[in-house]
């Protein structure tokens, strides 16, 4: 069994699919690892750290399974061969993805986004590991763009009140944002349409904002709101948002455009110098005034919509992602160390988005 680690080519992508520690683990299980030269450079890992861990530097596409972070480009799909395995973020729910092309090429592709969110698969849950990075960094970005402190300060020159921070959408990223904002000294509040989240918000020291809407959907995800619910939510949030210095939004509904939670009027109602960090920019944004990938100032409020925040912390993001992949690869190995995915296992059956008898 051999695994190839590619050098990522997507704009701004600094993560790498495997780090040397994980390479050493695979090598100890009899797996050959081939790393493309320079694959780790974005995460500050030179080739010689990979060779010291037992990898060889060479063509990753010569391996049985190719591992990567971002979805492949057309040219990269062209390098994969019939029967080869591919593991990475493959955006299976995006309207535009490479799943069709991978299927036509006969590639057996595993999308980490499709790993079920069940307890047994937590160790492989790359959506969660990377959302944790994004939630943390969102707070740092907010603090960087704020005109005010996060913590309360008592100084000889006077006392500064703590920042009030509202997190809209409390999944993995939102919960980490609440915890990080609290550690920075902010006064935190969380809101979600899944009422079960209230306890989690409180467990990280936040207040729960209850707007009386329950939109818990399947599998722990939210469902899309009806038009009436959306109008009710936007109106209630418009009122609530006024009292916050920082609003961090992370609300997503799988396969749908990001819900609009923060209207232009809500931004207008915020105090000058306040900050909105919108993590939903990739699917259109939770704030009406968001410009994905940009920092804009509207009504004296700074609205930041960073794309791919995990790539801005490539060292730890890669380390966590590599551990997710290690667990997934281990699940694919048989007792002789050969790659032999057992599709009666729901984790592998769900994660595999293209194989002979499965439609994409
Ligand atoms: P996500 O990224 O899909 O969405 C982020 C949050 O936005 C969710 O909490 C969602 O409820 C919320 N949201 C959607 N529409 C909204 C709206 N209109 N207003 C306010 N909030 C809105 O979520 P995620 O981080 O991927 O987590 C999804 C679920 O998976 C959660 O229940 C989480 O606890 C669960 N999970 C389970 C495991 C596990 O057991 N292995 C691991 C990770 C996550």
Coordinates of N, CA, C and O in Angstrom, one line a residue, residues 203-268:
X203 N -22.0 26.3 28.5 CA -20.9 25.6 29.0 C -19.5 26.3 28.7 O -18.5 26.0 29.3
X204 N -19.5 27.2 27.7 CA -18.3 28.0 27.4 C -18.5 29.4 27.9 O -17.8 30.3 27.4
X205 N -19.4 29.6 28.9 CA -19.5 30.9 29.5 C -20.3 31.9 28.8 O -20.2 33.1 29.2
X206 N -21.0 31.5 27.8 CA -21.8 32.5 27.1 C -23.3 32.6 27.5 O -23.8 31.7 28.2
X207 N -23.9 33.7 27.1 CA -25.3 33.8 27.4 C -26.0 33.2 26.1 O -25.5 33.3 25.0
X208 N -27.2 32.7 26.3 CA -28.0 32.2 25.2 C -29.0 33.2 24.7 O -29.8 33.7 25.6
X209 N -29.0 33.5 23.5 CA -30.0 34.4 22.9 C -31.2 33.6 22.4 O -31.0 32.8 21.4
X210 N -32.4 33.7 22.9 CA -33.5 32.9 22.5 C -34.4 33.7 21.7 O -35.0 34.7 22.2
X211 N -34.6 33.4 20.4 CA -35.5 34.1 19.6 C -36.8 33.3 19.3 O -37.6 33.7 18.4
X212 N -36.9 32.1 19.9 CA -38.1 31.3 19.8 C -38.3 30.6 18.5 O -39.4 30.2 18.2
X213 N -37.2 30.5 17.7 CA -37.3 29.7 16.4 C -36.6 28.4 16.6 O -35.4 28.3 16.9
X214 N -37.3 27.3 16.3 CA -36.7 26.0 16.4 C -36.6 25.4 14.9 O -37.7 25.1 14.4
X215 N -35.4 25.3 14.4 CA -35.3 24.8 13.0 C -34.3 23.7 13.0 O -33.4 23.6 12.1
X216 N -34.3 22.8 14.0 CA -33.4 21.7 14.0 C -33.8 20.8 12.9 O -35.0 20.5 12.7
X217 N -32.8 20.4 12.1 CA -33.1 19.5 10.9 C -32.6 18.1 11.2 O -32.5 17.7 12.3
X218 N -32.2 17.4 10.1 CA -31.7 16.1 10.2 C -30.2 16.0 10.5 O -29.4 16.9 10.1
X219 N -29.8 15.0 11.2 CA -28.4 14.7 11.5 C -27.7 15.8 12.3 O -26.5 15.9 12.1
X220 N -28.4 16.5 13.1 CA -27.8 17.6 13.9 C -27.6 18.9 13.2 O -27.1 19.8 13.7
X221 N -28.0 18.9 11.9 CA -27.9 20.2 11.1 C -29.2 21.0 11.2 O -30.2 20.5 11.7
X222 N -29.1 22.2 10.8 CA -30.3 23.1 10.8 C -31.0 22.9 9.5 O -30.4 22.6 8.5
X223 N -32.3 23.1 9.5 CA -33.1 23.2 8.2 C -33.2 24.6 7.8 O -32.9 25.5 8.6
X224 N -33.5 24.8 6.5 CA -33.7 26.2 6.1 C -35.0 26.8 6.7 O -35.9 26.1 6.9
X225 N -35.0 28.1 7.0 CA -36.1 28.7 7.6 C -37.2 29.0 6.6 O -36.9 29.2 5.4
X226 N -38.5 29.0 7.0 CA -39.5 29.4 6.1 C -39.4 31.0 5.9 O -38.7 31.6 6.7
X227 N -40.1 31.5 4.9 CA -40.0 32.9 4.7 C -40.4 33.7 6.0 O -39.8 34.7 6.3
X228 N -41.5 33.3 6.6 CA -42.0 34.0 7.8 C -41.0 33.9 8.9 O -40.7 34.9 9.6
X229 N -40.4 32.7 9.1 CA -39.4 32.6 10.2 C -38.2 33.5 9.9 O -37.7 34.1 10.8
X230 N -37.8 33.5 8.6 CA -36.6 34.3 8.3 C -36.9 35.8 8.6 O -36.1 36.5 9.2
X231 N -38.1 36.3 8.2 CA -38.4 37.7 8.5 C -38.5 38.0 10.0 O -37.9 39.0 10.5
X232 N -39.0 37.0 10.7 CA -39.1 37.2 12.2 C -37.7 37.2 12.8 O -37.4 38.0 13.6
X233 N -36.8 36.3 12.3 CA -35.5 36.2 12.8 C -34.7 37.5 12.5 O -34.0 38.0 13.3
X234 N -34.8 38.0 11.2 CA -34.0 39.2 10.9 C -34.5 40.4 11.7 O -33.6 41.2 12.1
X235 N -35.8 40.5 11.9 CA -36.3 41.6 12.7 C -35.8 41.6 14.1 O -35.3 42.5 14.7
X236 N -35.9 40.4 14.7 CA -35.4 40.2 16.1 C -33.9 40.4 16.2 O -33.4 41.1 17.2
X237 N -33.2 39.9 15.3 CA -31.7 40.1 15.3 C -31.3 41.6 15.1 O -30.4 42.1 15.7
X238 N -32.1 42.3 14.3 CA -31.8 43.7 14.0 C -31.8 44.5 15.3 O -30.9 45.3 15.6
X239 N -32.7 44.1 16.2 CA -32.9 44.8 17.5 C -31.7 44.3 18.4 O -31.1 45.1 19.0
X240 N -31.5 43.0 18.4 CA -30.5 42.5 19.4 C -29.0 42.9 19.0 O -28.3 43.2 19.9
X241 N -28.7 43.0 17.7 CA -27.4 43.2 17.3 C -26.8 44.6 17.7 O -25.6 44.8 17.9
X242 N -27.8 45.6 17.9 CA -27.4 46.9 18.2 C -26.5 47.0 19.4 O -25.6 47.9 19.6
X243 N -26.6 46.1 20.4 CA -25.9 46.2 21.6 C -24.6 45.5 21.6 O -23.9 45.4 22.6
X244 N -24.1 45.0 20.5 CA -22.9 44.2 20.4 C -21.8 45.0 19.7 O -22.0 45.6 18.7
X245 N -20.6 44.8 20.2 CA -19.4 45.4 19.6 C -18.9 44.6 18.4 O -18.3 45.1 17.4
X246 N -19.1 43.3 18.6 CA -18.5 42.3 17.6 C -19.6 41.3 17.3 O -20.2 40.7 18.2
X247 N -19.8 41.0 16.0 CA -20.7 39.9 15.7 C -20.0 39.0 14.8 O -19.3 39.4 13.8
X248 N -19.9 37.7 15.1 CA -19.3 36.7 14.3 C -20.3 35.7 13.8 O -21.1 35.2 14.6
X249 N -20.4 35.5 12.5 CA -21.5 34.7 12.0 C -20.9 33.4 11.3 O -19.9 33.5 10.6
X250 N -21.5 32.3 11.6 CA -21.0 31.0 11.1 C -22.1 30.1 10.6 O -22.0 28.9 10.5
X251 N -23.3 30.7 10.4 CA -24.5 29.9 10.1 C -24.5 29.3 8.7 O -24.3 30.0 7.7
X252 N -24.7 28.0 8.7 CA -24.7 27.3 7.4 C -25.9 26.3 7.4 O -26.2 25.7 8.5
X253 N -26.4 26.0 6.2 CA -27.4 25.0 6.0 C -26.8 24.1 4.9 O -26.6 24.6 3.8
X254 N -26.5 22.8 5.2 CA -25.9 22.0 4.2 C -26.5 22.1 2.8 O -27.7 22.0 2.6
X255 N -25.7 22.4 1.8 CA -26.2 22.4 0.4 C -27.0 23.6 0.0 O -27.5 23.6 -1.1
X256 N -27.2 24.5 0.9 CA -28.0 25.7 0.6 C -27.1 27.0 0.7 O -26.1 27.0 1.4
X257 N -27.6 28.1 0.1 CA -26.9 29.4 0.3 C -27.0 29.7 1.8 O -27.9 29.3 2.5
X258 N -26.0 30.5 2.3 CA -25.9 30.8 3.7 C -27.2 31.7 4.1 O -27.6 32.5 3.3
X259 N -27.8 31.4 5.2 CA -28.9 32.2 5.6 C -28.5 33.6 5.9 O -27.5 33.9 6.5
X260 N -29.4 34.6 5.5 CA -29.1 36.0 5.7 C -29.6 36.3 7.2 O -30.8 36.3 7.4
X261 N -28.7 36.6 8.0 CA -29.1 36.8 9.4 C -28.9 38.3 9.8 O -29.7 38.9 10.6
X262 N -27.9 38.9 9.2 CA -27.6 40.3 9.5 C -27.9 41.2 8.3 O -27.3 41.2 7.3
X263 N -29.0 42.0 8.4 CA -29.4 42.8 7.3 C -28.6 44.1 7.3 O -27.9 44.5 8.3
X264 N -28.7 44.9 6.2 CA -28.0 46.2 6.1 C -28.5 47.1 7.2 O -27.7 47.8 7.8
X265 N -29.8 47.0 7.5 CA -30.4 47.9 8.6 C -29.7 47.5 9.9 O -29.5 48.4 10.8
X266 N -29.5 46.2 10.1 CA -28.9 45.8 11.4 C -27.5 46.3 11.5 O -27.1 46.8 12.6
X267 N -26.7 46.3 10.4 CA -25.4 46.9 10.4 C -25.5 48.4 10.7 O -24.7 49.0 11.5
X268 N -26.4 49.1 10.1 CA -26.6 50.5 10.3 C -26.9 50.8 11.8 O -26.5 51.9 12.3

